[in-house]
PDB file of C-alpha atoms in Angstrom:
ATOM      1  CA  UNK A 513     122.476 125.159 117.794  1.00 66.00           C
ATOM      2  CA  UNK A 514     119.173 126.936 116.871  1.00 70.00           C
ATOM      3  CA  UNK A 515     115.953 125.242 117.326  1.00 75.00           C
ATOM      4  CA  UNK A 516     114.174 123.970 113.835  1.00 85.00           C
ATOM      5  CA  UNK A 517     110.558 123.377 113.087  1.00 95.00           C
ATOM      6  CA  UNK A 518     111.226 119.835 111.184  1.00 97.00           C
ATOM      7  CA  UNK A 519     110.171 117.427 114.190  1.00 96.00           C
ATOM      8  CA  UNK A 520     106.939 119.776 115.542  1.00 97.00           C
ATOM      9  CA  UNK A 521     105.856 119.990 111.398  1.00 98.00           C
ATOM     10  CA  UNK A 522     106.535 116.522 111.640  1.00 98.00           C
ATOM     11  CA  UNK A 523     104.118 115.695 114.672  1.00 97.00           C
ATOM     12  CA  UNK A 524     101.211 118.119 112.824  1.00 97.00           C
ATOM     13  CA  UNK A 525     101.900 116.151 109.820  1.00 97.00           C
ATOM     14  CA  UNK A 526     100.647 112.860 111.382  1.00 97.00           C
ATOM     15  CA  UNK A 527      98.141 114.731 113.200  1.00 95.00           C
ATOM     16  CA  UNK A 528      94.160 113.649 112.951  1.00 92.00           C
ATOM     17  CA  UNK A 529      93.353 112.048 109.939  1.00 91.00           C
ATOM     18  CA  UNK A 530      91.077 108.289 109.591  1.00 90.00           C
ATOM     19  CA  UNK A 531      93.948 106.670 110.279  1.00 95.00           C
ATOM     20  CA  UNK A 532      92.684 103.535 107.758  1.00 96.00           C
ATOM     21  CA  UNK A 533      96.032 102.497 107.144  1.00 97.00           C
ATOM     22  CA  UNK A 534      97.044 101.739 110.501  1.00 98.00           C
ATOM     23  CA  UNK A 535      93.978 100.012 110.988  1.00 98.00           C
ATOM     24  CA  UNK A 536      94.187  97.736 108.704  1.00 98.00           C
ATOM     25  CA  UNK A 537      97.566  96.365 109.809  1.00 98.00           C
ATOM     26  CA  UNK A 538      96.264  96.010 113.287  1.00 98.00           C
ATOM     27  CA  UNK A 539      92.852  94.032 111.949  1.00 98.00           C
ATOM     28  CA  UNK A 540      94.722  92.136 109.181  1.00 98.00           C
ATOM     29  CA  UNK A 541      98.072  91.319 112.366  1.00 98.00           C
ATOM     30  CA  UNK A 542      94.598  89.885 114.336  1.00 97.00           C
ATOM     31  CA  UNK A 543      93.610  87.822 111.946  1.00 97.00           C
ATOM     32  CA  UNK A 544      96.518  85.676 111.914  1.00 97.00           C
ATOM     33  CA  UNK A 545      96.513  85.684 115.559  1.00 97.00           C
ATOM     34  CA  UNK A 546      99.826  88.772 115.756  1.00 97.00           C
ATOM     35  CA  UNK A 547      99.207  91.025 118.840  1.00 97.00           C
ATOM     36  CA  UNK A 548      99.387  94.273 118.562  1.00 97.00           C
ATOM     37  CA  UNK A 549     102.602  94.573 119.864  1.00 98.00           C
ATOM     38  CA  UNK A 550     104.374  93.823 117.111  1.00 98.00           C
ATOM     39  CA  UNK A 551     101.895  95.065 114.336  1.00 98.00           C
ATOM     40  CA  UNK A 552     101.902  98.478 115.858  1.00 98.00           C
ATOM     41  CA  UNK A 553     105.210  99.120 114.448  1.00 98.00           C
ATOM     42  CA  UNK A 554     104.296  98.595 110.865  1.00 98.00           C
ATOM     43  CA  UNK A 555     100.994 100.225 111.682  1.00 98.00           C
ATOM     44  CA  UNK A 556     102.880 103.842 112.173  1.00 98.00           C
ATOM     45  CA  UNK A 557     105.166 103.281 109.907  1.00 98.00           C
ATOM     46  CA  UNK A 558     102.681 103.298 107.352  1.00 98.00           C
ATOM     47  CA  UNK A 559     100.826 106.310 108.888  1.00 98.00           C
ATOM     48  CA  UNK A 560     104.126 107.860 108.524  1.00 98.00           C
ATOM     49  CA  UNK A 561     104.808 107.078 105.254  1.00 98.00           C
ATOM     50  CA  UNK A 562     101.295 108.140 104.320  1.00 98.00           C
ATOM     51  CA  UNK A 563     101.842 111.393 105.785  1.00 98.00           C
ATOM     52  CA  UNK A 564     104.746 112.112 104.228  1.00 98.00           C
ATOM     53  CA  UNK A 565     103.157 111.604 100.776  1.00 97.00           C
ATOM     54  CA  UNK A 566     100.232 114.200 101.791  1.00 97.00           C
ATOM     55  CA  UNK A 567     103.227 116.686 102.592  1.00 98.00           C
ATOM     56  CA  UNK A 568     104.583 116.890  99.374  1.00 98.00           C
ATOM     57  CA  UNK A 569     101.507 116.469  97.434  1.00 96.00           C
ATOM     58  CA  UNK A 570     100.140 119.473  98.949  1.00 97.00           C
ATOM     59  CA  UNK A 571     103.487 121.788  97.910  1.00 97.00           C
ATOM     60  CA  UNK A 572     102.741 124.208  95.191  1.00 96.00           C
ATOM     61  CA  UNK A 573     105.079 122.257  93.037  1.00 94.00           C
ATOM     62  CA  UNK A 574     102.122 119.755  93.591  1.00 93.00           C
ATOM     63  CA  UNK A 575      98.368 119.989  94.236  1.00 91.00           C
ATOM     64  CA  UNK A 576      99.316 123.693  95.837  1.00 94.00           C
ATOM     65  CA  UNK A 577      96.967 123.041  99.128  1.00 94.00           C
ATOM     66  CA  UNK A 578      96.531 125.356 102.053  1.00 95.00           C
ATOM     67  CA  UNK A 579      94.468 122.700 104.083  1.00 94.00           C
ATOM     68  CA  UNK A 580      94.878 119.123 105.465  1.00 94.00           C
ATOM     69  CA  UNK A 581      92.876 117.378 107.672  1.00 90.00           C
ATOM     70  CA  UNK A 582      90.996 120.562 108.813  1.00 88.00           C
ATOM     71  CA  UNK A 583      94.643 122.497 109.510  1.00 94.00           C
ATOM     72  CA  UNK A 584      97.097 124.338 107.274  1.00 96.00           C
ATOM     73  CA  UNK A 585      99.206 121.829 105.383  1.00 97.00           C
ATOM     74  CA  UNK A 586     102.956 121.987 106.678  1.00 97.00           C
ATOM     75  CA  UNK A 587     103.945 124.145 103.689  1.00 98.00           C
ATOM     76  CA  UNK A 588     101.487 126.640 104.815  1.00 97.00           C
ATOM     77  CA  UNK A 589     102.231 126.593 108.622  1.00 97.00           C
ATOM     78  CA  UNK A 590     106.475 126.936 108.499  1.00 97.00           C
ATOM     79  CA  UNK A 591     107.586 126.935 104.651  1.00 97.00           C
ATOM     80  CA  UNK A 592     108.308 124.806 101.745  1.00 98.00           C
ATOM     81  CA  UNK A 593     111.724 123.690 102.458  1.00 97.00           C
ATOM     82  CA  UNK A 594     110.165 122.841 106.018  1.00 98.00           C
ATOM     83  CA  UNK A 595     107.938 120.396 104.763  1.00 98.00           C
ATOM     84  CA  UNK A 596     110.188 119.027 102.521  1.00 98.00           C
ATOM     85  CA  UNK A 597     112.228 117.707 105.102  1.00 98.00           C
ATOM     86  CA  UNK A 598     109.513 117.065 107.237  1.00 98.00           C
ATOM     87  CA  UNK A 599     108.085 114.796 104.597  1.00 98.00           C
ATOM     88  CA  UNK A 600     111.747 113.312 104.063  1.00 98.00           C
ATOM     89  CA  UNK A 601     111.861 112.636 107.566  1.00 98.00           C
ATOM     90  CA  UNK A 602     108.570 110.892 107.923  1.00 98.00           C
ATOM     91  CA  UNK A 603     109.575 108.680 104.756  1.00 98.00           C
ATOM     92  CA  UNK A 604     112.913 107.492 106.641  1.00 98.00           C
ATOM     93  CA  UNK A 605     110.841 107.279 110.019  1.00 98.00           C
ATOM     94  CA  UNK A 606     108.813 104.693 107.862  1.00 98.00           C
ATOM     95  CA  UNK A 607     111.531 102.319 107.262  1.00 98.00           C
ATOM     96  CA  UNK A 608     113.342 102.640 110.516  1.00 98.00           C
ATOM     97  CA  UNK A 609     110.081 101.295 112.555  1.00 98.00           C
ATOM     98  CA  UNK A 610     109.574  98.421 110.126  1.00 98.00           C
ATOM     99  CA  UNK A 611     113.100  97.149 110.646  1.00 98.00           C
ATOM    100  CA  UNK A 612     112.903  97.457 114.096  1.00 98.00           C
ATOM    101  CA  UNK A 613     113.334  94.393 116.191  1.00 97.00           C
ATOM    102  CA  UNK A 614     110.317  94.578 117.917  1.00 97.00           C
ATOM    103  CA  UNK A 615     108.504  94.455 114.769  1.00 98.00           C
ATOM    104  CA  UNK A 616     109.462  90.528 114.629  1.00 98.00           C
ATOM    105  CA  UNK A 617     111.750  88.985 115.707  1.00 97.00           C
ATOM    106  CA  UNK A 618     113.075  86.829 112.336  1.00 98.00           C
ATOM    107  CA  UNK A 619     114.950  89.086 110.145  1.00 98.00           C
ATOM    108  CA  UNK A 620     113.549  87.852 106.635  1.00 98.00           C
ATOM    109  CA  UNK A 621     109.862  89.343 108.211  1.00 98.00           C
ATOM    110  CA  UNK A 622     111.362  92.533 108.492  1.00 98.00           C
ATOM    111  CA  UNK A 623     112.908  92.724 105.566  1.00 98.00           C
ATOM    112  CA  UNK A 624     109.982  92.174 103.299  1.00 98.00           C
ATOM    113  CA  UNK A 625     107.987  94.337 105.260  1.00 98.00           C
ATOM    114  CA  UNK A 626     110.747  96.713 104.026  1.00 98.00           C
ATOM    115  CA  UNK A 627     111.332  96.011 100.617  1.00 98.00           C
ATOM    116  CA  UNK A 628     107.619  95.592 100.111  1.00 98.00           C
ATOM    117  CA  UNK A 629     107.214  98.888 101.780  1.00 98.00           C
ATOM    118  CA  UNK A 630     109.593 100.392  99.520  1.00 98.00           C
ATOM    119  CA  UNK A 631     108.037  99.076  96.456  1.00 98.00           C
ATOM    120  CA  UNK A 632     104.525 100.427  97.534  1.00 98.00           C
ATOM    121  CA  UNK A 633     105.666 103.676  98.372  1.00 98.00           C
ATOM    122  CA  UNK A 634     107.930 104.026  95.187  1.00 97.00           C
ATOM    123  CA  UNK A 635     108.349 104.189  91.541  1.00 97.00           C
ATOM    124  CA  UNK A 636     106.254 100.813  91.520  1.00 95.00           C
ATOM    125  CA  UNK A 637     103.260 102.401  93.589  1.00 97.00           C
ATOM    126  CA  UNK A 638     102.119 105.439  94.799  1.00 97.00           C
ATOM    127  CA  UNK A 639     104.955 107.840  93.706  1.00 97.00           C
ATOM    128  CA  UNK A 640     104.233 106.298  90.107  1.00 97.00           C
ATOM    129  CA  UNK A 641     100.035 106.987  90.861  1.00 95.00           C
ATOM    130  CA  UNK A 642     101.410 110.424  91.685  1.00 95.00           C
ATOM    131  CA  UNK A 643     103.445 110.972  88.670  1.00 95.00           C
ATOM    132  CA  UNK A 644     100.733 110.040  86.471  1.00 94.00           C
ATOM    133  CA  UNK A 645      98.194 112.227  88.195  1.00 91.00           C
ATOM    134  CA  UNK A 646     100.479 115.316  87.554  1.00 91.00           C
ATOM    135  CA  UNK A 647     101.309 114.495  83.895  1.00 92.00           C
ATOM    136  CA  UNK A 648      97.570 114.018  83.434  1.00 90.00           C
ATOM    137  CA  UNK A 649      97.004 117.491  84.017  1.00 85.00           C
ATOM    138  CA  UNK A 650      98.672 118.408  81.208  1.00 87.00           C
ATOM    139  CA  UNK A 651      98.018 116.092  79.042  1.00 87.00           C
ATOM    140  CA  UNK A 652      95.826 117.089  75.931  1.00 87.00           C
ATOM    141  CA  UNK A 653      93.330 113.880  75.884  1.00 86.00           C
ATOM    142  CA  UNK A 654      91.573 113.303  79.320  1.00 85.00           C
ATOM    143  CA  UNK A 655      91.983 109.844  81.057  1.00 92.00           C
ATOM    144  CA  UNK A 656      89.737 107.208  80.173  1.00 94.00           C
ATOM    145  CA  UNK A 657      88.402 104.549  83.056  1.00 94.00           C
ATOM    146  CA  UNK A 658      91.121 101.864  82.634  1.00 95.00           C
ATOM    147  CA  UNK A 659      93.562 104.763  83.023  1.00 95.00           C
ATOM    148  CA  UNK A 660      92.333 106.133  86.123  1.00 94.00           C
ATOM    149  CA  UNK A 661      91.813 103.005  87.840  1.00 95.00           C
ATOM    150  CA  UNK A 662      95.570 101.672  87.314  1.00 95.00           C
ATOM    151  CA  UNK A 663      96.416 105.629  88.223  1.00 95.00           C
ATOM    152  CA  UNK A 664      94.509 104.936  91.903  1.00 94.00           C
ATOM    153  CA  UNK A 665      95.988 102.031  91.882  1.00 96.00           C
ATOM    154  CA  UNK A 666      99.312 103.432  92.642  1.00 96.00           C
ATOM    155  CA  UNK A 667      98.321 106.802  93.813  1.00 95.00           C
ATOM    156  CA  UNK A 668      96.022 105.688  96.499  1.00 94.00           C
ATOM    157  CA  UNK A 669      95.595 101.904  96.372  1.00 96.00           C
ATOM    158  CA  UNK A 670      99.226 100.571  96.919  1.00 98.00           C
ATOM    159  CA  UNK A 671      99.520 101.998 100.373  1.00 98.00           C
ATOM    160  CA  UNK A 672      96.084 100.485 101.383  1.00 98.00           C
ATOM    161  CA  UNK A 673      97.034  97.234  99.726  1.00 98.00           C
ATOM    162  CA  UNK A 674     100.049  96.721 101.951  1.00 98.00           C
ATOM    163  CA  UNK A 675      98.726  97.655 104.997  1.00 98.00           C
ATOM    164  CA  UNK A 676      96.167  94.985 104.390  1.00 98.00           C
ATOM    165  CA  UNK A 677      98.710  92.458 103.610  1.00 98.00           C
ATOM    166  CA  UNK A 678     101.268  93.380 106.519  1.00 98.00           C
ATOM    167  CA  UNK A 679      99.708  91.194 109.077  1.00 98.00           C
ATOM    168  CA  UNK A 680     100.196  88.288 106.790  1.00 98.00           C
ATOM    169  CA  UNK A 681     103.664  88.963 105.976  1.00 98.00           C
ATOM    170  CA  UNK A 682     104.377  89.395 109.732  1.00 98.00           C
ATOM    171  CA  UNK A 683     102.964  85.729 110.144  1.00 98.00           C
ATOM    172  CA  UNK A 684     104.511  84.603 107.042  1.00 97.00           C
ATOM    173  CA  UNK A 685     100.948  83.438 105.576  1.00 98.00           C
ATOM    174  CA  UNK A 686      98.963  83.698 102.710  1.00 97.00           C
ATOM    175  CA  UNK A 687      98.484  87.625 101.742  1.00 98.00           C
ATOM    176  CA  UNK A 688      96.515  86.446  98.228  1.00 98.00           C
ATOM    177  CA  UNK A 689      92.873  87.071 100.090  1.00 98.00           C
ATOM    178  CA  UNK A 690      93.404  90.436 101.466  1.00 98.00           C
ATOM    179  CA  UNK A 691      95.480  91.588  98.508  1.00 98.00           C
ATOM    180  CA  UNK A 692      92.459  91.084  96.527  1.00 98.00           C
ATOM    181  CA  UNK A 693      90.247  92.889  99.465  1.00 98.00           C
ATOM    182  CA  UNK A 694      92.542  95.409  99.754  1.00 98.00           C
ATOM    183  CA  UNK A 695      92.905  96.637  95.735  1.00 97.00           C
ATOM    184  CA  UNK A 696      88.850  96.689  95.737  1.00 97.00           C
ATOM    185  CA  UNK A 697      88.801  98.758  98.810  1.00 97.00           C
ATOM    186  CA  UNK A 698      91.813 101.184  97.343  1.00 96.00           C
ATOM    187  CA  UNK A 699      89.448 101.866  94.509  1.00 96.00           C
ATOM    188  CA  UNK A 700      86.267 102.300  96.345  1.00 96.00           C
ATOM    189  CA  UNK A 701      88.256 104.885  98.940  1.00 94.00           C
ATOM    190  CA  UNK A 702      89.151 106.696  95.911  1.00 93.00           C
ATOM    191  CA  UNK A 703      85.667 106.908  94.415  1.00 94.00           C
ATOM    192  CA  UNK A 704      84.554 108.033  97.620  1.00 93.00           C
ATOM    193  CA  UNK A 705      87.252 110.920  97.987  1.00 90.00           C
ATOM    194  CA  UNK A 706      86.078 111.802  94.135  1.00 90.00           C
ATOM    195  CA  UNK A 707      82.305 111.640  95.069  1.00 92.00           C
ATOM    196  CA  UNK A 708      83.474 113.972  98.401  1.00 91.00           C
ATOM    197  CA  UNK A 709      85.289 116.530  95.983  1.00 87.00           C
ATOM    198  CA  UNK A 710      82.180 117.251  93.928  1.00 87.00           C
ATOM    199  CA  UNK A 711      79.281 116.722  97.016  1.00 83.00           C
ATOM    200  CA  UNK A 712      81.367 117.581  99.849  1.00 68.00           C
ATOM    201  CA  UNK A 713      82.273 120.993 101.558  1.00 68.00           C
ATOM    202  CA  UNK A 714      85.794 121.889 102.757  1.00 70.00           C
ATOM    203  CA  UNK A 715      84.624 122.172 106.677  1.00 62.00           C
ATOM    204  CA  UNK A 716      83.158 119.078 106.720  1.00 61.00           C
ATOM    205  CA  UNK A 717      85.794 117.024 104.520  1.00 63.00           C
ATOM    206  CA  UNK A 718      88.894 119.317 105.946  1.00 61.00           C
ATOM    207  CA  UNK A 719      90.351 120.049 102.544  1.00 61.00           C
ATOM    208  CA  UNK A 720      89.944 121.842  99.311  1.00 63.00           C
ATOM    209  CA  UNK A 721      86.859 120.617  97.305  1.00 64.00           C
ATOM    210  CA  UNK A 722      86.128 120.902  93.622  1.00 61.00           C
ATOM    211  CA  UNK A 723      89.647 121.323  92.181  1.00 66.00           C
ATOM    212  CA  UNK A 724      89.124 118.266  90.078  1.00 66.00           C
ATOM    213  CA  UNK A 725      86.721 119.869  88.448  1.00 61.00           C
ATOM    214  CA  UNK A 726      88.465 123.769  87.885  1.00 61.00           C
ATOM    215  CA  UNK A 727      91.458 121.618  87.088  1.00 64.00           C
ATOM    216  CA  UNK A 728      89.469 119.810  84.509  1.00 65.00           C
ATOM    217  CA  UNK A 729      90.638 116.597  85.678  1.00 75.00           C
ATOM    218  CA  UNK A 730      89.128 113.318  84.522  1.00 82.00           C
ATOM    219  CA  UNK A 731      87.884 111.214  87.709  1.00 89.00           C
ATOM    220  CA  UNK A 732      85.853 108.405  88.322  1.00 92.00           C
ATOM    221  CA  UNK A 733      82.639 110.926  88.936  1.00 92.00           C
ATOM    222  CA  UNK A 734      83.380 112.795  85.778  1.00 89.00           C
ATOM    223  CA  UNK A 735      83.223 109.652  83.656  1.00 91.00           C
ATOM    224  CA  UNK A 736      80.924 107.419  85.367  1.00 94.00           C
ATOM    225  CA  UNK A 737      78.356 110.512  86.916  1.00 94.00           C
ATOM    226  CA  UNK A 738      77.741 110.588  90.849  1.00 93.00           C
ATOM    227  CA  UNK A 739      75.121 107.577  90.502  1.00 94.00           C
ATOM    228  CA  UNK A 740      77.234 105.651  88.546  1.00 95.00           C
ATOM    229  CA  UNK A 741      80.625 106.239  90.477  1.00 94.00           C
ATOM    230  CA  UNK A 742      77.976 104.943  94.009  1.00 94.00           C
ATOM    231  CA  UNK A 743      76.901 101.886  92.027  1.00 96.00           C
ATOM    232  CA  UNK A 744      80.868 101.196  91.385  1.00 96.00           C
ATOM    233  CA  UNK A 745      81.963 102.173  95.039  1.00 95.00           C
ATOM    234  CA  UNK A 746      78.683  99.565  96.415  1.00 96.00           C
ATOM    235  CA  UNK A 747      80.292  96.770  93.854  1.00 97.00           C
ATOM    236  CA  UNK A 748      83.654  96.980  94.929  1.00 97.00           C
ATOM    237  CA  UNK A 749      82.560  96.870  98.640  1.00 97.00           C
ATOM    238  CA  UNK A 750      80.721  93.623  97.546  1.00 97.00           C
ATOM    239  CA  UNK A 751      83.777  92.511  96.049  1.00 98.00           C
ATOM    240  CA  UNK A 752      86.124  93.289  99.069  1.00 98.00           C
ATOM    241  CA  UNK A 753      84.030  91.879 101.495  1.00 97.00           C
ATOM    242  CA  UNK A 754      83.280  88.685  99.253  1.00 98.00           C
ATOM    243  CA  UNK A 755      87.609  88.671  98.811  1.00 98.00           C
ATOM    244  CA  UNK A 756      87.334  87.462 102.940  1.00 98.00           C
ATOM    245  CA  UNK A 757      85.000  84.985 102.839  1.00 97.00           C
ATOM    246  CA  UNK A 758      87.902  82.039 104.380  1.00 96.00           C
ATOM    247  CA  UNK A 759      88.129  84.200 107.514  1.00 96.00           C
ATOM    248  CA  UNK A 760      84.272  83.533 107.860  1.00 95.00           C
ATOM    249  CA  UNK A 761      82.858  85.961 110.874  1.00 95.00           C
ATOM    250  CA  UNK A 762      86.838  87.238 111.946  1.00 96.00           C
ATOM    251  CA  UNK A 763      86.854  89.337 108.963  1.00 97.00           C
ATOM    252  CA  UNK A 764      83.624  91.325 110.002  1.00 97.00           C
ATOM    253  CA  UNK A 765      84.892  94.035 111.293  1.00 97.00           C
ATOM    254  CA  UNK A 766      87.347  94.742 107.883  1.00 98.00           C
ATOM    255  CA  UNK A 767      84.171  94.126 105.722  1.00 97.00           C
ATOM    256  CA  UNK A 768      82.589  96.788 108.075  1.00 97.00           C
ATOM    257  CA  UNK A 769      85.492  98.984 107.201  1.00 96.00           C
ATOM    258  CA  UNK A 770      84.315  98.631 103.413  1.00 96.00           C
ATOM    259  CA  UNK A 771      81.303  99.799 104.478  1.00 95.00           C
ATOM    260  CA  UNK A 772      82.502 102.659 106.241  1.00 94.00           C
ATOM    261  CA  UNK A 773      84.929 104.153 103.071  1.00 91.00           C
ATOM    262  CA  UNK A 774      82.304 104.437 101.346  1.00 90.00           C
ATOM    263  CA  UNK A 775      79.749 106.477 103.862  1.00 89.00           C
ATOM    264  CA  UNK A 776      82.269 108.610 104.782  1.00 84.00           C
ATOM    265  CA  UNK A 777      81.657 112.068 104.835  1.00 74.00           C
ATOM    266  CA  UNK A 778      85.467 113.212 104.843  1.00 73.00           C
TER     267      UNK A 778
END
């Protein structure tokens, strides 16, 4: 049988990156007292799942891109019908580790991490964000605010929202809290990665930069101006943090992760 390239684009897929996601399912498992052992299944799973959806966003079918994360996007390093399947892979990879009886040991737990999972990463969520983002480009009126935000909402912030909420669902608690922490965050992350395309450069931020801009897209920096989209990024911060305020000094270190999206510098 010859050798193929799908599980080594695969590994570079998942390869670097802030790896928020992940984080927040091991910070939001600790808070309801989880270890690690069992949150570190949905924690890759969802660093799969993300990295599946950077794979076939950065196809030429897509956002065309010839750099992720400071190295050339799958597409770019095999082929396109590579990273197809590498992003395929990844997505499957996704559900296999949540379902995994390691992840918990009651059934129903896994299963809504599943389903959930499904619905975030779907036609509900972040494939919908995406959909929108493409048939905005074409579109002959510009997106206003409302419509960007619910576009980030799906394109960026559903992800982030249930990686925040995983740890809950694992102990079968309350996810209302960092549900709310988690959709201001999503937004402030993606005012930061619009701020980063128009002040950024591509070594530092290990992508393209300004193709919102030649692609005329509306963003949250075109409508609101670089001050403006800060002073929204600071708010929602506020309003994450402010979202945690029954975890009292536990949930420091996720309001220091606000912080941190927004002082990025990739």
């Amino acid at each position: 049988m010859p050798r193929v390239p799908v599980v080594d684009a695969m590994a570079h897929a998942v390869n670097g990156g802030k790896r928020l996601r992940g984080f927040l399912v091991l910070e939001s498992a600790r808070l309801h007292d989880t270890g690690e052992d069992q949150a570190i299944w949905p924690a890759t799973a969802i660093e799969a799942l993300h990295a599946y959806s950077l794979v076939h966003d950065d196809l030429p079918c897509m956002d065309d891109d010839d750099l992720r994360r400071g190295q050339p996007t799958v597409h770019k390093k095999w082929d396109d019908a590579t990273a197809v399947l590498a992003g395929d892979a990844l997505q499957t990879l996704a559900f296999e580790l949540v379902t995994r009886p390691e992840c918990s040991p009651d059934a129903a737990v896994r299963a809504d991490l599943a389903l959930t999972l499904a619905r975030a990463g779907g036609a509900q969520g972040m494939v919908l964000g995406q959909a929108l983002d493409i048939a905005a480009e074409t579109s002959p009126d510009p997106l206003g605010l409302d419509e960007i935000t619910t576009l980030q909402q799906g394109k960026t912030g559903a992800l982030i929202e249930w990686s925040a909420t995983a740890g809950a669902r694992l102990a079968r608690a309350d996810t209302g809290p960092l549900s709310a922490y988690a959709r201001a965050l999503g937004l402030a992350f993606q005012i930061a990665d619009d701020l980063l395309d128009v002040t950024g450069d591509s070594a530092t931020v290990g992508k393209a930069v300004g193709k919102d801009a030649d692609a005329g897209k509306a963003t949250f920096v075109s409508l609101l101006g670089v001050d403006g989209a800060r002073a929204r990024a600071g708010a929602l911060v506020e309003e994450a943090c402010d979202s945690l305020a029954g975890y009292a000094d536990r949930a420091e270190t996720l309001k220091e992760a606000a912080r941190f999206v927004v002082t990025r510098t990739h």
